[in-house]
Short mmCIF file of N, CA and C in Angstrom, two decimals:
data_model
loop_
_atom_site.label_atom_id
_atom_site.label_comp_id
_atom_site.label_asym_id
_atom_site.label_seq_id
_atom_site.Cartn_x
_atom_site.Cartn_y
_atom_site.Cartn_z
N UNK B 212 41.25 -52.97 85.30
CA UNK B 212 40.56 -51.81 84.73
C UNK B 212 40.12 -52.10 83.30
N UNK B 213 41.54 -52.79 82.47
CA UNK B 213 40.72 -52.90 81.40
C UNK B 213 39.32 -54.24 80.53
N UNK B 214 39.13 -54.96 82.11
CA UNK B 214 38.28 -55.92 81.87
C UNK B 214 36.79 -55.40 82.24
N UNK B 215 36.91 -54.40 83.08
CA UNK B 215 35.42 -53.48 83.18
C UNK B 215 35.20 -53.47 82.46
N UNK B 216 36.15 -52.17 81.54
CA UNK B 216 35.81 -51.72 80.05
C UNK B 216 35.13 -52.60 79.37
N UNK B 217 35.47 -53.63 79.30
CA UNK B 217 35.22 -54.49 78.01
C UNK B 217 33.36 -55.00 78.39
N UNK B 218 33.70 -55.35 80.03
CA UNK B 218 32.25 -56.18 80.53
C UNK B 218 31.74 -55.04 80.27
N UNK B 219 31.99 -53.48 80.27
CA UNK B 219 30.80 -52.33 80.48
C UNK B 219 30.08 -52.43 79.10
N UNK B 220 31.08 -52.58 78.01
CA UNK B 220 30.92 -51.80 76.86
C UNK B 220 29.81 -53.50 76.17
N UNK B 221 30.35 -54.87 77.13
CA UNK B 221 29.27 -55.77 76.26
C UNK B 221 28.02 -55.58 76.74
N UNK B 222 28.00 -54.89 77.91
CA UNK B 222 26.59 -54.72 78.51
C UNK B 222 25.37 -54.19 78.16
N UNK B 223 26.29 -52.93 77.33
CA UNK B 223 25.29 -51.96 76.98
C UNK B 223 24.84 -52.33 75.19
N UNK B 224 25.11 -53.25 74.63
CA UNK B 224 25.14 -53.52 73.49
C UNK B 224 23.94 -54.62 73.36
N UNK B 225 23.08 -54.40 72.82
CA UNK B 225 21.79 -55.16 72.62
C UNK B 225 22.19 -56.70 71.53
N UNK B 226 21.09 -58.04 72.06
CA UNK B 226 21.79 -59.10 71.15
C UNK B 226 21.05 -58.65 69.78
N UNK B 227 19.83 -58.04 69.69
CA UNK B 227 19.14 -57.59 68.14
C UNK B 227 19.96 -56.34 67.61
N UNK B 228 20.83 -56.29 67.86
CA UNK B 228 21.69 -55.64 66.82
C UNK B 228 21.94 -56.41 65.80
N UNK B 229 22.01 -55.85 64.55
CA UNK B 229 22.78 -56.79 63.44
C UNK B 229 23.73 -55.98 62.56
N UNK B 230 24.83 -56.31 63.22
CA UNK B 230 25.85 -55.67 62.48
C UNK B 230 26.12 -55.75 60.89
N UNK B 231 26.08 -56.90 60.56
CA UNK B 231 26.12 -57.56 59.29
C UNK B 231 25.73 -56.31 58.43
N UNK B 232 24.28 -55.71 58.97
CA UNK B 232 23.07 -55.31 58.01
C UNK B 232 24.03 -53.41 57.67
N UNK B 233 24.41 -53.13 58.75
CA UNK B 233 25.25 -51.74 59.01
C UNK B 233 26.88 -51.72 57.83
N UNK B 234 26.98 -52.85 57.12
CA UNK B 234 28.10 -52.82 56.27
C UNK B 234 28.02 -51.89 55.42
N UNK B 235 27.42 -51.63 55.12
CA UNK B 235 27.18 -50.95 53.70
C UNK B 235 26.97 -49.19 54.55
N UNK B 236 27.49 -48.80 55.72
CA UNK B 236 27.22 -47.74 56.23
C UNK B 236 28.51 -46.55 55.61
N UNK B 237 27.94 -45.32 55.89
CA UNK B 237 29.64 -44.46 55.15
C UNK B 237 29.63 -43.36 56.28
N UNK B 238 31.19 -43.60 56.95
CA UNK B 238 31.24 -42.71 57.92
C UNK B 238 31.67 -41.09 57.11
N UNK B 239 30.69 -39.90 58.06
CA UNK B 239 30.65 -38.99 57.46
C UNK B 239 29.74 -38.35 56.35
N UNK B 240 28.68 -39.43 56.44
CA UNK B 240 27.55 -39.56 54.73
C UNK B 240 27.19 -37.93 55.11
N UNK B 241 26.94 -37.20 56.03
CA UNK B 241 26.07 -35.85 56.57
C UNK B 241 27.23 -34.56 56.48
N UNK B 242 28.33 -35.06 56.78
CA UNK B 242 29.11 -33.69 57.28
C UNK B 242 29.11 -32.76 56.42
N UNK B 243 29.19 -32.71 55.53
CA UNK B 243 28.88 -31.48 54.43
C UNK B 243 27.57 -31.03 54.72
N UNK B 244 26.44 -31.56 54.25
CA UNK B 244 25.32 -30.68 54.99
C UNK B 244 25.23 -30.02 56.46
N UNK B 245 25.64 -30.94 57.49
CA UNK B 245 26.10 -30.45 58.45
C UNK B 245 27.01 -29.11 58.66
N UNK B 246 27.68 -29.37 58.08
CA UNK B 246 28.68 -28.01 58.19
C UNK B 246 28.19 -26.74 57.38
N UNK B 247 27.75 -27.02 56.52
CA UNK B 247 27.02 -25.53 55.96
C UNK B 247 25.49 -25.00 56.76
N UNK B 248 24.72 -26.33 57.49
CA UNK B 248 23.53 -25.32 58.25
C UNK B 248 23.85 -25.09 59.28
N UNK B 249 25.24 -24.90 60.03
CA UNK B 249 25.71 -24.79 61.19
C UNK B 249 26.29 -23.54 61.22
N UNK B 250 25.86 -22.81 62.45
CA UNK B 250 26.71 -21.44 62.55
C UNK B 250 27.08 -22.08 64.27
N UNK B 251 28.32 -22.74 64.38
CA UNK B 251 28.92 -22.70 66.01
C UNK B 251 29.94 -22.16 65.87
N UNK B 252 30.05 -20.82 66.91
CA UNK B 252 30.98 -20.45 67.37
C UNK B 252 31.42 -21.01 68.88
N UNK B 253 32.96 -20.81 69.75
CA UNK B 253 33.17 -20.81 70.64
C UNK B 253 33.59 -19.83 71.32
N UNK B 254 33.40 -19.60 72.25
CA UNK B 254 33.54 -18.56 73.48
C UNK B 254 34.52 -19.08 74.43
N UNK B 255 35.49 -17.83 74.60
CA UNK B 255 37.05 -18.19 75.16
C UNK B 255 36.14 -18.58 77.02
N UNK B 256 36.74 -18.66 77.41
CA UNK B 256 36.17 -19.26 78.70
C UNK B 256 35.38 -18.24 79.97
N UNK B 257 36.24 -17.29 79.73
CA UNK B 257 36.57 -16.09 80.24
C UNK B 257 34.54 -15.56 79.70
N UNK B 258 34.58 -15.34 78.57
CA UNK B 258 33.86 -14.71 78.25
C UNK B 258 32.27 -15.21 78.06
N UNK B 259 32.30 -17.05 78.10
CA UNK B 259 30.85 -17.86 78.50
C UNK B 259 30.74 -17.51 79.69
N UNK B 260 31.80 -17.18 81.15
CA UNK B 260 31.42 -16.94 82.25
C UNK B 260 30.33 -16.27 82.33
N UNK B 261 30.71 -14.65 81.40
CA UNK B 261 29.43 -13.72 81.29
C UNK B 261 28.08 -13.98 80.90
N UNK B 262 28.08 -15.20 80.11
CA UNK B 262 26.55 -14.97 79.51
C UNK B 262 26.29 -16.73 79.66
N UNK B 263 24.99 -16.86 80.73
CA UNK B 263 24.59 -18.12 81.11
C UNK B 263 24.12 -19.20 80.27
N UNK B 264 23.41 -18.43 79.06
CA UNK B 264 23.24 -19.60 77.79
C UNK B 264 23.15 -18.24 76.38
N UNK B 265 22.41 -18.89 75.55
CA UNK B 265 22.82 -18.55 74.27
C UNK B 265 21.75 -17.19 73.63
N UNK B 266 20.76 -17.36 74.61
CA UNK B 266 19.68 -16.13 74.31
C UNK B 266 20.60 -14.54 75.08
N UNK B 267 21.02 -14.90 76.26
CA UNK B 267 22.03 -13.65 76.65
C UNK B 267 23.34 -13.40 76.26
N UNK B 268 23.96 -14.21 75.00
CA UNK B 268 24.48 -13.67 74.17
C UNK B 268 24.01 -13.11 72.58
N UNK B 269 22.95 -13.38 72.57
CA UNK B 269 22.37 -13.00 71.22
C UNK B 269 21.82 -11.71 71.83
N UNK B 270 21.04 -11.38 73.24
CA UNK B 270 20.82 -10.09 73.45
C UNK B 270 22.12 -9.25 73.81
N UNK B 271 23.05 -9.53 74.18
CA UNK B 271 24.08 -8.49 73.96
C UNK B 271 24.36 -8.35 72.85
N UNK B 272 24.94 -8.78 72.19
CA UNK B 272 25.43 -9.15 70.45
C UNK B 272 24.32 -7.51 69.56
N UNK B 273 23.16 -8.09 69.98
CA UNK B 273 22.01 -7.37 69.50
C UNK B 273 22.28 -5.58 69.79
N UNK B 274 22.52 -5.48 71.30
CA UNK B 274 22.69 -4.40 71.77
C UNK B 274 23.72 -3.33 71.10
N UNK B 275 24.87 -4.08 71.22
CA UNK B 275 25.94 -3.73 70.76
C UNK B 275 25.82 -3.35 68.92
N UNK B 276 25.16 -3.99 68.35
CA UNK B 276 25.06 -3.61 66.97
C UNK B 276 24.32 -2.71 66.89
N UNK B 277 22.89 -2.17 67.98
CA UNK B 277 22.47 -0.98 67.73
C UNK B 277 23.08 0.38 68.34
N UNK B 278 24.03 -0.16 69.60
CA UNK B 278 24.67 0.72 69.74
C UNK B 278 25.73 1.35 68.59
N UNK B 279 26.48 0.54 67.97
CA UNK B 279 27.32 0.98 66.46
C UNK B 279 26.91 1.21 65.60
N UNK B 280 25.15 1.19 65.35
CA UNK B 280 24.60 2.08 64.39
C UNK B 280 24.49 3.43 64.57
N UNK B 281 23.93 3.66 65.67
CA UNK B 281 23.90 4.62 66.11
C UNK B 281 25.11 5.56 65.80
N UNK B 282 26.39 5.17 66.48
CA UNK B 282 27.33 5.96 66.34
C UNK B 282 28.01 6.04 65.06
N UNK B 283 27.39 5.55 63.87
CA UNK B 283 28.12 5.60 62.56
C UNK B 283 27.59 6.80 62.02
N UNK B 284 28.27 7.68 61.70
CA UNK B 284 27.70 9.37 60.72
C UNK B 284 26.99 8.96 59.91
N UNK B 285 26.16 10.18 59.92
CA UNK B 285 25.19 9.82 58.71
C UNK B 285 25.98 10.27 57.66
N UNK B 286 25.27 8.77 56.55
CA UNK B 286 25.65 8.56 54.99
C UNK B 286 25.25 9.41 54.08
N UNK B 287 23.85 9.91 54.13
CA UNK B 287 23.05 10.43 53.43
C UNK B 287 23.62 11.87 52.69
N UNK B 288 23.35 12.01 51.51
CA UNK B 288 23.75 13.40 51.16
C UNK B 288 22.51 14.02 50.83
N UNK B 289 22.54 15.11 51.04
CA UNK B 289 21.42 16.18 50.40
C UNK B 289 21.84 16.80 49.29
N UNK B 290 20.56 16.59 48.13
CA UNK B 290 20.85 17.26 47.04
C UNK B 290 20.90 18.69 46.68
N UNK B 291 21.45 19.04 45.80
CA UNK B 291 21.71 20.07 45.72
C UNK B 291 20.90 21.41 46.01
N UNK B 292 19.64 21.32 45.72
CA UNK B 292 18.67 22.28 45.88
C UNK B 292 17.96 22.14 47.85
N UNK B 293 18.55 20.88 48.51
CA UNK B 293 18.39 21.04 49.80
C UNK B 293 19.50 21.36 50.89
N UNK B 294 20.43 22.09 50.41
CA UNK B 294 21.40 22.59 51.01
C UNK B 294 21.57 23.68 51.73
N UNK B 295 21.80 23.99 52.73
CA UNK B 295 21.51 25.27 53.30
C UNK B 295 22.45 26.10 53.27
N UNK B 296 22.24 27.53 52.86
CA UNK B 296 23.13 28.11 52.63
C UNK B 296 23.07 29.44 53.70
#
């Protein structure tokens, strides 16, 4: 098994590679930018069942926030001279 590995992994490796030239490489040079333009969340398993890709969770998501506007009292006060008495 582990002599596949090895024949698989020389197989797929081109001879114009030049490693030499890749020294000077820095693992990780991106992850900071990476991580700040990234919004991934994960979904417990249970709950990707419900929604087939990522547009039918952004339309529920959506739903649900206008539904909780809705139900929040109104903020607004009326001033004094529009008060009904």
């Amino acid at each position: 098994m582990n002599k596949e590995v090895e024949n698989e992994m020389e197989d797929e490796l081109r001879p114009e590679y030049n490693f030499a030239q890749m020294a000077s490489g820095v693992r990780g040079k991106y992850v900071e930018r990476y991580r700040t333009k990234t919004n991934l969340i994960l979904l417990d398993p249970d709950v990707a069942q419900a929604f087939p890709n990522d547009e039918a969770v952004n339309e529920a998501l959506r739903l649900l926030i206008q539904v909780a506007q809705r139900q929040q009292p109104n903020t607004t006060t009326r001033s004094g001279s529009d008060q009904i008495i």
